[in-house]
XYZ file of C-alpha atoms in Angstrom:
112
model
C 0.000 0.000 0.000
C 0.967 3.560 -0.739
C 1.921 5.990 1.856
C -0.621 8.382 0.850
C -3.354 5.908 1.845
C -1.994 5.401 5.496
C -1.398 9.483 5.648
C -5.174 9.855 5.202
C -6.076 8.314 8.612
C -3.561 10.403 10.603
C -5.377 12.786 13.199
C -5.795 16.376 11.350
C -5.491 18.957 13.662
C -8.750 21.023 15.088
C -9.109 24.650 15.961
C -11.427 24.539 18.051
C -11.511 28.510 18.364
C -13.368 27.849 15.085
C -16.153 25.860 15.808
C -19.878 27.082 16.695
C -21.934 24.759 15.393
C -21.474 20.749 16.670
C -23.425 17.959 15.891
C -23.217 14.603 18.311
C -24.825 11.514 16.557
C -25.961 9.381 19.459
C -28.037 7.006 18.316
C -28.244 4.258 20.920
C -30.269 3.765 23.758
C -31.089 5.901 27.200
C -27.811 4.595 28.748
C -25.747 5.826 25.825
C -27.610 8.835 25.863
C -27.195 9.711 29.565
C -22.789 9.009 29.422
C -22.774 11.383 26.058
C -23.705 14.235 28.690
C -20.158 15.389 29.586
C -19.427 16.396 26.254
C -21.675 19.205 26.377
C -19.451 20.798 29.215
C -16.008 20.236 27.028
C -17.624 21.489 24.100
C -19.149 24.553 25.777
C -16.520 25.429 27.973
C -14.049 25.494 24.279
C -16.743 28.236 22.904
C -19.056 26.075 21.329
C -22.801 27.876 21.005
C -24.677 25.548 19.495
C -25.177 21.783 20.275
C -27.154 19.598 17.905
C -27.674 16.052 19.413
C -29.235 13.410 16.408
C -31.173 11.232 19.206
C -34.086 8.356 19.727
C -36.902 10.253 20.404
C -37.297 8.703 23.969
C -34.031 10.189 24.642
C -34.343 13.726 23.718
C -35.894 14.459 27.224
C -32.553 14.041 28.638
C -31.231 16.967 26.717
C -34.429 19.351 26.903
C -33.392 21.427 29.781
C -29.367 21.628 28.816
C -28.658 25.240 27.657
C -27.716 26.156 23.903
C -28.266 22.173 23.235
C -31.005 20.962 20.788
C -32.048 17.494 19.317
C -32.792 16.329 16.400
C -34.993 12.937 16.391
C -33.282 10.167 14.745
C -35.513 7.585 12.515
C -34.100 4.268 11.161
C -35.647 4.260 7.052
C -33.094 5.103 4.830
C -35.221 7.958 3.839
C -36.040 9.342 6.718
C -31.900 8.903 7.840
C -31.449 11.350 3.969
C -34.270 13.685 4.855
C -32.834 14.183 8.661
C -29.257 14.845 7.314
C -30.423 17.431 4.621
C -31.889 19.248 7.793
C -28.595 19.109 9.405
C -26.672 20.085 6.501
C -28.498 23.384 6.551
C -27.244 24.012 10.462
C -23.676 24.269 8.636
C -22.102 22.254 11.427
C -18.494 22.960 11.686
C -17.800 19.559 13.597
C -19.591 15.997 13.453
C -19.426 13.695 16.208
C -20.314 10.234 15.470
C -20.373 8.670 19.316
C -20.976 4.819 18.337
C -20.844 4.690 14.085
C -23.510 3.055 12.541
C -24.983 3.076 8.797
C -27.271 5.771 9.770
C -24.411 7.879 11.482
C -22.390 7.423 8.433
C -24.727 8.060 5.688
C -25.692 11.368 7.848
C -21.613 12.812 8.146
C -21.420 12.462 4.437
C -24.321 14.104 3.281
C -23.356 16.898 5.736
């Protein structure tokens, strides 16, 4: 193998200064839901203003009350998974998080 193809998986460096807009894909169940918590503190205390969470919909309660933090309800059909990501896309999130990677996580970071 080339050493251009191992050079693409090397860690790129972030700035976080940069980043407003962050969206966490957590698409597992309540206990998932409940550990991804801290990294609404890290991201806010680095400047982050707005926090996008792609839930279940029986886990968005967890994040209702959590300042400058919003959810958006995740659905399993392909085309609801296309139609959800086209509504992130127009957030213009300057970071993805994908918390567990699954089809649905992965379809969703490429489309935004």
């Amino acid at each position: 193998m080339s050493q251009d193809f191992w050079n693409s998986y090397r860690p790129t460096p972030l700035d976080v200064a940069t980043i407003s807009t962050v969206i966490v894909y957590q698409g597992k169940n309540l206990g998932d839901a409940l550990l991804s918590t801290p990294i609404i503190n890290v991201l806010q205390r680095h400047g982050v203003s707005k926090i996008y969470f792609v839930v279940k919909e029986e886990c968005a309660q967890i994040y209702e009350n959590m300042s400058g933090v919003e959810c958006v309800i995740r659905k399993r059909r392909l085309v609801h998974v296309i139609s959800s990501a086209l509504k992130i896309r127009k957030l213009k999130p300057d970071l993805f998080i994908d918390l567990h990677g699954s089809f649905d996580s992965a379809v969703t970071s490429r489309l935004v």
